[in-house]
Amino acid sequence: MRSALGLFLLSVHLSTQVIGPVPAISIKLEPFYASANQKRLAHKLASPTALAVSPSGNVYVFDGGNSRIVKLDRAGRFIREFGGPENRAGRIRSGGLSDALAVDKDETIYVLDPIDPKVQIFNSNGRFIRSFRLPFIADNVAVNTKGEIFLAPVTAKNGPLIYVFSKDGRYLRSIGKRLVAAEGRLPQEINRVKLAVDRQDNLLVAFRSWPLIRKYTRFGKLIAESSFRIPSALMDEAASKNYSLEFFEKHPEASFVLPLLVHSITATRNSGYILLNGHVLIKLGRDGTILKEFKLQLPDSNERLFISLAAEERSNRLLLLDTRSSSIYAIKLDSPGL
């Protein structure tokens, strides 16, 4: 694993070694929930944006187009919906790619409201328990076994990378430093992250538009940091010239369009996986280092857009959410190449 200093220097002066083709691996996708095959209208998903899996194997889907949460069992059968527009308390509202939810060990569900910033909490039957307001917009959430809620803020101002709250909305602490300390539009976007918590309650952090992964203890100690290769399809040569933290620090309001690299991150029993734009998966080791980076070779790749993944460990598989077909697919973790 590279040193933190080495990674920082690599990040500031992005070289051609970091951008390039990613090897493709042929993987079999198993249908888990095909929205088009559902006979009842209420069972059909519409532009789903996020999913989470409970320890029991139940799957919760943020159904963005219908502004609700859908609960499926571990076999992919529809159980119930909750939080729809008809609800006054616990009403779910969609923010597109900012939609996020998390499930804890007791199968309590935490859903972010990106419009009226708050965390909404439901039990496994979809009953609204409580909510608490946030002093910032958040677009990602993770929960550990202690019931601590980790939130990723979206702000142009300098501050902590992650905030930690209790279930009743008390501020507990902050974690991590931002990549760019300057204030402005570009610093806001480059510091947006995706979160996951592993079995040891360590926090996995993947920057949405920068090829860097961090691993923290629940108290905020940085224990690992790794960089990954940017698939060449996501970054052209012209854009790469100004793609540096140094440039973003000096020109925080420049009209630079950042690439969307990371869609989602999840933790498994012995590792973790990151879903990149363009059907690319990154496998992490237990210590947070990168073990493998590969592209899913699918016969109909152009017809799919995977934007969220979650580990379902009881069945030893990854679930991938395809927002184009509004369906969920499964990949066996013991598949060749994984």
mmCIF file of C-alpha atoms in Angstrom:
data_model
loop_
_atom_site.group_PDB
_atom_site.id
_atom_site.type_symbol
_atom_site.label_atom_id
_atom_site.label_comp_id
_atom_site.label_asym_id
_atom_site.label_seq_id
_atom_site.Cartn_x
_atom_site.Cartn_y
_atom_site.Cartn_z
ATOM 1 C CA MET A 1 0.000 0.000 0.000
ATOM 2 C CA ARG A 2 1.382 3.449 -0.895
ATOM 3 C CA SER A 3 2.102 5.978 1.820
ATOM 4 C CA ALA A 4 -0.388 8.789 2.400
ATOM 5 C CA LEU A 5 2.213 11.315 1.173
ATOM 6 C CA GLY A 6 2.833 9.305 -1.989
ATOM 7 C CA LEU A 7 -0.885 9.106 -2.665
ATOM 8 C CA PHE A 8 -1.275 12.840 -2.144
ATOM 9 C CA LEU A 9 1.486 13.665 -4.602
ATOM 10 C CA LEU A 10 0.018 11.214 -7.086
ATOM 11 C CA SER A 11 -3.386 12.842 -6.653
ATOM 12 C CA VAL A 12 -2.171 16.405 -7.132
ATOM 13 C CA HIS A 13 -0.197 15.606 -10.296
ATOM 14 C CA LEU A 14 -2.425 13.098 -12.029
ATOM 15 C CA SER A 15 -0.322 11.114 -14.500
ATOM 16 C CA THR A 16 -1.323 9.002 -17.465
ATOM 17 C CA GLN A 17 -0.645 5.924 -15.330
ATOM 18 C CA VAL A 18 -3.849 6.600 -13.391
ATOM 19 C CA ILE A 19 -6.060 6.819 -16.490
ATOM 20 C CA GLY A 20 -6.327 3.827 -18.772
ATOM 21 C CA PRO A 21 -8.288 0.793 -19.917
ATOM 22 C CA VAL A 22 -9.699 -1.560 -17.310
ATOM 23 C CA PRO A 23 -9.680 -5.328 -17.964
ATOM 24 C CA ALA A 24 -13.080 -6.853 -18.672
ATOM 25 C CA ILE A 25 -14.421 -9.988 -16.984
ATOM 26 C CA SER A 26 -17.421 -11.915 -18.235
ATOM 27 C CA ILE A 27 -19.858 -12.205 -15.326
ATOM 28 C CA LYS A 28 -23.233 -13.910 -15.206
ATOM 29 C CA LEU A 29 -26.046 -11.704 -13.934
ATOM 30 C CA GLU A 30 -28.922 -13.443 -12.175
ATOM 31 C CA PRO A 31 -32.301 -11.634 -12.189
ATOM 32 C CA PHE A 32 -33.362 -10.762 -8.638
ATOM 33 C CA TYR A 33 -36.252 -8.374 -9.208
ATOM 34 C CA ALA A 34 -37.504 -7.619 -12.726
ATOM 35 C CA SER A 35 -39.810 -4.640 -12.531
ATOM 36 C CA ALA A 36 -41.217 -5.187 -16.027
ATOM 37 C CA ASN A 37 -42.416 -8.673 -15.029
ATOM 38 C CA GLN A 38 -44.455 -7.474 -12.057
ATOM 39 C CA LYS A 39 -48.192 -7.819 -12.702
ATOM 40 C CA ARG A 40 -49.390 -5.330 -10.095
ATOM 41 C CA LEU A 41 -48.732 -1.672 -10.834
ATOM 42 C CA ALA A 42 -47.784 -1.037 -7.191
ATOM 43 C CA HIS A 43 -44.988 -3.599 -7.522
ATOM 44 C CA LYS A 44 -43.308 -1.850 -10.452
ATOM 45 C CA LEU A 45 -40.312 0.372 -9.744
ATOM 46 C CA ALA A 46 -39.783 3.694 -11.518
ATOM 47 C CA SER A 47 -36.221 5.022 -11.828
ATOM 48 C CA PRO A 48 -34.952 3.484 -8.565
ATOM 49 C CA THR A 49 -31.854 5.199 -7.221
ATOM 50 C CA ALA A 50 -30.453 3.291 -4.222
ATOM 51 C CA LEU A 51 -30.711 0.027 -2.321
ATOM 52 C CA ALA A 52 -29.637 -1.451 1.012
ATOM 53 C CA VAL A 53 -29.704 -4.981 2.440
ATOM 54 C CA SER A 54 -30.467 -5.923 6.044
ATOM 55 C CA PRO A 55 -28.590 -8.667 7.955
ATOM 56 C CA SER A 56 -31.658 -10.905 7.488
ATOM 57 C CA GLY A 57 -31.415 -10.516 3.708
ATOM 58 C CA ASN A 58 -34.387 -8.215 3.167
ATOM 59 C CA VAL A 59 -33.765 -5.611 0.474
ATOM 60 C CA TYR A 60 -34.873 -1.980 0.670
ATOM 61 C CA VAL A 61 -35.065 0.060 -2.535
ATOM 62 C CA PHE A 62 -35.298 3.835 -2.838
ATOM 63 C CA ASP A 63 -37.870 4.001 -5.639
ATOM 64 C CA GLY A 64 -37.104 7.538 -6.795
ATOM 65 C CA GLY A 65 -39.721 7.811 -9.532
ATOM 66 C CA ASN A 66 -42.485 6.891 -7.080
ATOM 67 C CA SER A 67 -40.945 8.710 -4.070
ATOM 68 C CA ARG A 68 -41.200 5.714 -1.751
ATOM 69 C CA ILE A 69 -39.241 2.862 -0.187
ATOM 70 C CA VAL A 70 -39.979 -0.688 -1.380
ATOM 71 C CA LYS A 71 -39.215 -3.721 0.784
ATOM 72 C CA LEU A 72 -38.375 -7.067 -0.860
ATOM 73 C CA ASP A 73 -37.562 -10.362 0.798
ATOM 74 C CA ARG A 74 -34.286 -12.194 0.165
ATOM 75 C CA ALA A 75 -35.903 -14.109 -2.713
ATOM 76 C CA GLY A 76 -36.883 -10.884 -4.486
ATOM 77 C CA ARG A 77 -40.578 -10.956 -3.586
ATOM 78 C CA PHE A 78 -42.426 -7.693 -2.969
ATOM 79 C CA ILE A 79 -43.405 -7.289 0.687
ATOM 80 C CA ARG A 80 -44.554 -3.693 1.128
ATOM 81 C CA GLU A 81 -44.030 -0.044 0.300
ATOM 82 C CA PHE A 82 -43.839 2.931 2.653
ATOM 83 C CA GLY A 83 -43.085 6.642 2.780
ATOM 84 C CA GLY A 84 -45.107 7.504 -0.331
ATOM 85 C CA PRO A 85 -46.505 10.955 -1.240
ATOM 86 C CA GLU A 86 -49.709 10.274 0.708
ATOM 87 C CA ASN A 87 -47.751 10.160 3.985
ATOM 88 C CA ARG A 88 -47.521 13.401 5.958
ATOM 89 C CA ALA A 89 -45.077 12.058 8.558
ATOM 90 C CA GLY A 90 -42.216 10.144 6.988
ATOM 91 C CA ARG A 91 -42.903 11.304 3.450
ATOM 92 C CA ILE A 92 -40.107 10.259 1.073
ATOM 93 C CA ARG A 93 -38.841 12.777 -1.471
ATOM 94 C CA SER A 94 -36.367 12.031 -4.228
ATOM 95 C CA GLY A 95 -33.235 13.973 -5.079
ATOM 96 C CA GLY A 96 -32.026 11.791 -7.960
ATOM 97 C CA LEU A 97 -28.446 10.593 -7.477
ATOM 98 C CA SER A 98 -28.519 12.189 -4.008
ATOM 99 C CA ASP A 99 -31.045 9.595 -2.805
ATOM 100 C CA ALA A 100 -29.623 7.446 -0.014
ATOM 101 C CA LEU A 101 -30.753 4.975 2.622
ATOM 102 C CA ALA A 102 -29.120 2.635 5.142
ATOM 103 C CA VAL A 103 -30.228 -0.305 7.295
ATOM 104 C CA ASP A 104 -28.791 -1.182 10.714
ATOM 105 C CA LYS A 105 -28.404 -4.536 12.510
ATOM 106 C CA ASP A 106 -31.907 -4.233 14.013
ATOM 107 C CA GLU A 107 -33.366 -3.589 10.545
ATOM 108 C CA THR A 108 -34.129 0.040 11.255
ATOM 109 C CA ILE A 109 -34.128 2.061 8.030
ATOM 110 C CA TYR A 110 -32.575 5.520 7.687
ATOM 111 C CA VAL A 111 -33.579 7.661 4.708
ATOM 112 C CA LEU A 112 -32.209 11.066 3.737
ATOM 113 C CA ASP A 113 -34.437 13.928 2.670
ATOM 114 C CA PRO A 114 -32.326 16.052 0.285
ATOM 115 C CA ILE A 115 -34.976 18.761 -0.100
ATOM 116 C CA ASP A 116 -35.809 19.518 3.548
ATOM 117 C CA PRO A 117 -32.506 18.273 5.034
ATOM 118 C CA LYS A 118 -33.223 15.629 7.621
ATOM 119 C CA VAL A 119 -32.814 11.951 8.482
ATOM 120 C CA GLN A 120 -36.051 9.933 8.563
ATOM 121 C CA ILE A 121 -36.151 6.706 10.553
ATOM 122 C CA PHE A 122 -38.529 3.757 9.974
ATOM 123 C CA ASN A 123 -38.885 0.287 11.462
ATOM 124 C CA SER A 124 -38.759 -2.856 9.328
ATOM 125 C CA ASN A 125 -42.536 -2.743 8.812
ATOM 126 C CA GLY A 126 -42.300 0.735 7.349
ATOM 127 C CA ARG A 127 -43.722 2.526 10.389
ATOM 128 C CA PHE A 128 -42.324 6.022 10.764
ATOM 129 C CA ILE A 129 -40.447 6.342 14.064
ATOM 130 C CA ARG A 130 -38.904 9.795 14.051
ATOM 131 C CA SER A 131 -36.834 12.278 12.091
ATOM 132 C CA PHE A 132 -34.251 14.898 12.932
ATOM 133 C CA ARG A 133 -33.211 17.942 10.977
ATOM 134 C CA LEU A 134 -29.718 18.582 9.685
ATOM 135 C CA PRO A 135 -27.858 21.911 9.459
ATOM 136 C CA PHE A 136 -26.644 20.891 5.997
ATOM 137 C CA ILE A 137 -27.730 18.918 2.937
ATOM 138 C CA ALA A 138 -26.466 15.319 3.026
ATOM 139 C CA ASP A 139 -26.403 12.912 0.098
ATOM 140 C CA ASN A 140 -25.059 9.721 1.666
ATOM 141 C CA VAL A 141 -25.609 7.843 4.912
ATOM 142 C CA ALA A 142 -24.217 4.795 6.722
ATOM 143 C CA VAL A 143 -24.970 3.305 10.149
ATOM 144 C CA ASN A 144 -22.737 1.160 12.374
ATOM 145 C CA THR A 145 -23.614 -1.502 14.954
ATOM 146 C CA LYS A 146 -23.595 1.133 17.727
ATOM 147 C CA GLY A 147 -26.419 2.999 16.023
ATOM 148 C CA GLU A 148 -24.165 5.894 15.051
ATOM 149 C CA ILE A 149 -25.209 7.647 11.848
ATOM 150 C CA PHE A 150 -22.496 8.811 9.428
ATOM 151 C CA LEU A 151 -23.505 11.591 7.049
ATOM 152 C CA ALA A 152 -21.751 13.057 4.005
ATOM 153 C CA PRO A 153 -22.505 16.790 3.666
ATOM 154 C CA VAL A 154 -22.858 18.683 0.398
ATOM 155 C CA THR A 155 -21.435 22.136 1.005
ATOM 156 C CA ALA A 156 -19.258 24.727 -0.707
ATOM 157 C CA LYS A 157 -17.798 25.731 2.667
ATOM 158 C CA ASN A 158 -14.710 24.184 4.225
ATOM 159 C CA GLY A 159 -15.313 21.818 7.129
ATOM 160 C CA PRO A 160 -15.222 18.146 8.126
ATOM 161 C CA LEU A 161 -15.621 15.435 5.514
ATOM 162 C CA ILE A 162 -18.111 13.373 7.569
ATOM 163 C CA TYR A 163 -20.469 14.174 10.463
ATOM 164 C CA VAL A 164 -21.612 11.599 13.016
ATOM 165 C CA PHE A 165 -24.973 11.785 14.804
ATOM 166 C CA SER A 166 -26.860 9.616 17.292
ATOM 167 C CA LYS A 167 -30.251 8.074 16.517
ATOM 168 C CA ASP A 168 -31.993 10.922 18.307
ATOM 169 C CA GLY A 169 -30.157 13.550 16.286
ATOM 170 C CA ARG A 170 -27.393 14.553 18.691
ATOM 171 C CA TYR A 171 -24.116 15.600 17.092
ATOM 172 C CA LEU A 172 -21.351 13.229 18.221
ATOM 173 C CA ARG A 173 -18.195 14.069 16.262
ATOM 174 C CA SER A 174 -16.722 14.729 12.840
ATOM 175 C CA ILE A 175 -14.356 12.629 10.730
ATOM 176 C CA GLY A 176 -11.818 13.317 8.009
ATOM 177 C CA LYS A 177 -10.394 16.215 6.054
ATOM 178 C CA ARG A 178 -11.615 17.402 2.684
ATOM 179 C CA LEU A 179 -9.446 16.960 -0.391
ATOM 180 C CA VAL A 180 -9.693 20.662 -1.207
ATOM 181 C CA ALA A 181 -10.001 23.227 1.592
ATOM 182 C CA ALA A 182 -10.953 26.162 -0.636
ATOM 183 C CA GLU A 183 -14.595 27.196 -0.760
ATOM 184 C CA GLY A 184 -16.635 27.162 -3.952
ATOM 185 C CA ARG A 185 -18.449 25.028 -6.504
ATOM 186 C CA LEU A 186 -15.575 22.735 -7.506
ATOM 187 C CA PRO A 187 -14.455 22.054 -3.904
ATOM 188 C CA GLN A 188 -18.056 21.177 -3.050
ATOM 189 C CA GLU A 189 -18.248 18.600 -5.834
ATOM 190 C CA ILE A 190 -14.765 17.097 -5.438
ATOM 191 C CA ASN A 191 -15.410 16.508 -1.714
ATOM 192 C CA ARG A 192 -18.657 14.557 -2.185
ATOM 193 C CA VAL A 193 -18.322 10.959 -1.010
ATOM 194 C CA LYS A 194 -20.044 7.566 -0.804
ATOM 195 C CA LEU A 195 -20.052 5.688 2.516
ATOM 196 C CA ALA A 196 -20.217 2.134 3.864
ATOM 197 C CA VAL A 197 -19.511 0.507 7.236
ATOM 198 C CA ASP A 198 -17.781 -2.867 7.596
ATOM 199 C CA ARG A 199 -18.250 -5.570 10.243
ATOM 200 C CA GLN A 200 -15.670 -3.960 12.524
ATOM 201 C CA ASP A 201 -17.536 -0.629 12.337
ATOM 202 C CA ASN A 202 -14.782 0.895 10.229
ATOM 203 C CA LEU A 203 -15.957 3.522 7.768
ATOM 204 C CA LEU A 204 -15.213 3.134 4.042
ATOM 205 C CA VAL A 205 -15.179 6.413 2.127
ATOM 206 C CA ALA A 206 -15.013 6.697 -1.678
ATOM 207 C CA PHE A 207 -14.819 10.124 -3.301
ATOM 208 C CA ARG A 208 -17.441 10.471 -5.995
ATOM 209 C CA SER A 209 -15.276 12.348 -8.508
ATOM 210 C CA TRP A 210 -11.720 11.610 -7.359
ATOM 211 C CA PRO A 211 -9.923 8.207 -7.547
ATOM 212 C CA LEU A 212 -9.302 7.833 -3.820
ATOM 213 C CA ILE A 213 -10.626 5.487 -1.134
ATOM 214 C CA ARG A 214 -10.152 5.959 2.593
ATOM 215 C CA LYS A 215 -10.786 3.734 5.572
ATOM 216 C CA TYR A 216 -11.366 5.228 9.037
ATOM 217 C CA THR A 217 -12.088 3.796 12.456
ATOM 218 C CA ARG A 218 -15.483 4.801 13.835
ATOM 219 C CA PHE A 219 -13.687 7.498 15.855
ATOM 220 C CA GLY A 220 -12.045 9.018 12.786
ATOM 221 C CA LYS A 221 -8.519 7.615 12.720
ATOM 222 C CA LEU A 222 -7.338 7.131 9.129
ATOM 223 C CA ILE A 223 -6.104 3.541 8.793
ATOM 224 C CA ALA A 224 -5.859 3.103 5.014
ATOM 225 C CA GLU A 225 -5.844 5.141 1.811
ATOM 226 C CA SER A 226 -5.647 3.831 -1.753
ATOM 227 C CA SER A 227 -6.043 5.237 -5.253
ATOM 228 C CA PHE A 228 -7.607 3.468 -8.240
ATOM 229 C CA ARG A 229 -7.274 3.665 -12.001
ATOM 230 C CA ILE A 230 -9.752 5.923 -13.772
ATOM 231 C CA PRO A 231 -11.293 4.073 -16.733
ATOM 232 C CA SER A 232 -10.192 5.904 -19.876
ATOM 233 C CA ALA A 233 -13.809 6.071 -21.066
ATOM 234 C CA LEU A 234 -14.610 8.404 -18.156
ATOM 235 C CA MET A 235 -11.833 10.960 -18.699
ATOM 236 C CA ASP A 236 -10.654 12.434 -21.995
ATOM 237 C CA GLU A 237 -7.191 13.875 -22.550
ATOM 238 C CA ALA A 238 -8.363 17.492 -22.674
ATOM 239 C CA ALA A 239 -10.115 17.260 -19.302
ATOM 240 C CA SER A 240 -7.182 15.500 -17.641
ATOM 241 C CA LYS A 241 -4.923 18.548 -18.090
ATOM 242 C CA ASN A 242 -6.721 20.488 -15.350
ATOM 243 C CA TYR A 243 -7.846 17.486 -13.320
ATOM 244 C CA SER A 244 -5.771 18.128 -10.192
ATOM 245 C CA LEU A 245 -6.455 19.146 -6.620
ATOM 246 C CA GLU A 246 -4.008 21.993 -7.103
ATOM 247 C CA PHE A 247 -6.127 23.407 -9.949
ATOM 248 C CA PHE A 248 -9.366 23.054 -7.946
ATOM 249 C CA GLU A 249 -7.759 24.814 -4.966
ATOM 250 C CA LYS A 250 -6.615 27.766 -7.084
ATOM 251 C CA HIS A 251 -9.722 27.983 -9.299
ATOM 252 C CA PRO A 252 -12.686 26.918 -7.118
ATOM 253 C CA GLU A 253 -15.272 28.476 -9.443
ATOM 254 C CA ALA A 254 -13.787 27.328 -12.760
ATOM 255 C CA SER A 255 -16.200 25.913 -15.351
ATOM 256 C CA PHE A 256 -14.670 22.455 -15.114
ATOM 257 C CA VAL A 257 -16.995 19.454 -15.365
ATOM 258 C CA LEU A 258 -15.915 16.760 -12.927
ATOM 259 C CA PRO A 259 -16.311 13.126 -14.005
ATOM 260 C CA LEU A 260 -18.782 11.004 -12.083
ATOM 261 C CA LEU A 261 -16.551 8.104 -11.067
ATOM 262 C CA VAL A 262 -18.121 6.374 -8.064
ATOM 263 C CA HIS A 263 -21.780 5.410 -7.894
ATOM 264 C CA SER A 264 -21.818 3.238 -4.778
ATOM 265 C CA ILE A 265 -19.761 1.369 -2.162
ATOM 266 C CA THR A 266 -20.574 -1.645 0.020
ATOM 267 C CA ALA A 267 -18.788 -3.791 2.600
ATOM 268 C CA THR A 268 -18.717 -7.605 2.580
ATOM 269 C CA ARG A 269 -17.570 -10.155 5.153
ATOM 270 C CA ASN A 270 -13.923 -10.045 4.116
ATOM 271 C CA SER A 271 -13.703 -7.084 1.787
ATOM 272 C CA GLY A 272 -15.726 -4.447 0.009
ATOM 273 C CA TYR A 273 -16.786 -3.447 -3.486
ATOM 274 C CA ILE A 274 -17.043 -0.104 -5.235
ATOM 275 C CA LEU A 275 -19.255 0.464 -8.270
ATOM 276 C CA LEU A 276 -17.813 2.915 -10.775
ATOM 277 C CA ASN A 277 -19.561 4.553 -13.684
ATOM 278 C CA GLY A 278 -19.418 2.411 -16.824
ATOM 279 C CA HIS A 279 -20.005 -0.998 -15.173
ATOM 280 C CA VAL A 280 -16.611 -1.107 -13.438
ATOM 281 C CA LEU A 281 -16.165 -2.852 -10.071
ATOM 282 C CA ILE A 282 -13.318 -2.428 -7.593
ATOM 283 C CA LYS A 283 -12.675 -5.132 -5.011
ATOM 284 C CA LEU A 284 -11.183 -4.038 -1.689
ATOM 285 C CA GLY A 285 -9.195 -6.102 0.776
ATOM 286 C CA ARG A 286 -9.945 -6.243 4.486
ATOM 287 C CA ASP A 287 -7.231 -3.643 5.104
ATOM 288 C CA GLY A 288 -8.760 -1.225 2.596
ATOM 289 C CA THR A 289 -6.257 -1.820 -0.195
ATOM 290 C CA ILE A 290 -7.386 -2.413 -3.773
ATOM 291 C CA LEU A 291 -7.242 -6.058 -4.833
ATOM 292 C CA LYS A 292 -8.781 -5.859 -8.283
ATOM 293 C CA GLU A 293 -10.406 -3.444 -10.715
ATOM 294 C CA PHE A 294 -12.412 -4.794 -13.630
ATOM 295 C CA LYS A 295 -15.229 -4.033 -16.042
ATOM 296 C CA LEU A 296 -18.341 -6.202 -16.161
ATOM 297 C CA GLN A 297 -18.495 -7.689 -19.645
ATOM 298 C CA LEU A 298 -22.185 -7.986 -20.455
ATOM 299 C CA PRO A 299 -23.898 -8.751 -23.781
ATOM 300 C CA ASP A 300 -26.291 -5.814 -23.357
ATOM 301 C CA SER A 301 -24.146 -3.299 -21.455
ATOM 302 C CA ASN A 302 -25.528 -0.303 -23.344
ATOM 303 C CA GLU A 303 -29.026 -1.113 -22.132
ATOM 304 C CA ARG A 304 -28.072 -1.027 -18.447
ATOM 305 C CA LEU A 305 -27.038 1.678 -16.010
ATOM 306 C CA PHE A 306 -26.011 0.307 -12.629
ATOM 307 C CA ILE A 307 -26.012 3.070 -10.007
ATOM 308 C CA SER A 308 -26.124 1.226 -6.677
ATOM 309 C CA LEU A 309 -24.844 -2.022 -5.201
ATOM 310 C CA ALA A 310 -25.187 -3.817 -1.872
ATOM 311 C CA ALA A 311 -23.801 -7.038 -0.438
ATOM 312 C CA GLU A 312 -26.249 -9.784 0.544
ATOM 313 C CA GLU A 313 -23.961 -12.018 2.574
ATOM 314 C CA ARG A 314 -26.409 -14.741 3.592
ATOM 315 C CA SER A 315 -26.598 -15.726 -0.058
ATOM 316 C CA ASN A 316 -22.977 -14.708 -0.787
ATOM 317 C CA ARG A 317 -23.848 -12.282 -3.568
ATOM 318 C CA LEU A 318 -23.800 -8.679 -4.696
ATOM 319 C CA LEU A 319 -27.009 -6.954 -5.749
ATOM 320 C CA LEU A 320 -26.795 -4.385 -8.546
ATOM 321 C CA LEU A 321 -29.522 -1.824 -9.208
ATOM 322 C CA ASP A 322 -30.141 -1.035 -12.888
ATOM 323 C CA THR A 323 -32.034 2.239 -13.055
ATOM 324 C CA ARG A 324 -32.752 1.957 -16.815
ATOM 325 C CA SER A 325 -34.764 -1.243 -16.537
ATOM 326 C CA SER A 326 -35.803 -0.477 -12.924
ATOM 327 C CA SER A 327 -34.579 -3.954 -12.019
ATOM 328 C CA ILE A 328 -32.125 -5.623 -9.640
ATOM 329 C CA TYR A 329 -29.566 -8.257 -10.594
ATOM 330 C CA ALA A 330 -27.362 -10.525 -8.493
ATOM 331 C CA ILE A 331 -23.745 -11.625 -8.891
ATOM 332 C CA LYS A 332 -22.361 -14.556 -6.928
ATOM 333 C CA LEU A 333 -19.308 -13.495 -4.933
ATOM 334 C CA ASP A 334 -17.664 -16.836 -5.685
ATOM 335 C CA SER A 335 -18.028 -16.304 -9.461
ATOM 336 C CA PRO A 336 -14.808 -16.831 -11.461
ATOM 337 C CA GLY A 337 -12.882 -13.571 -11.590
ATOM 338 C CA LEU A 338 -14.420 -12.088 -8.457
#
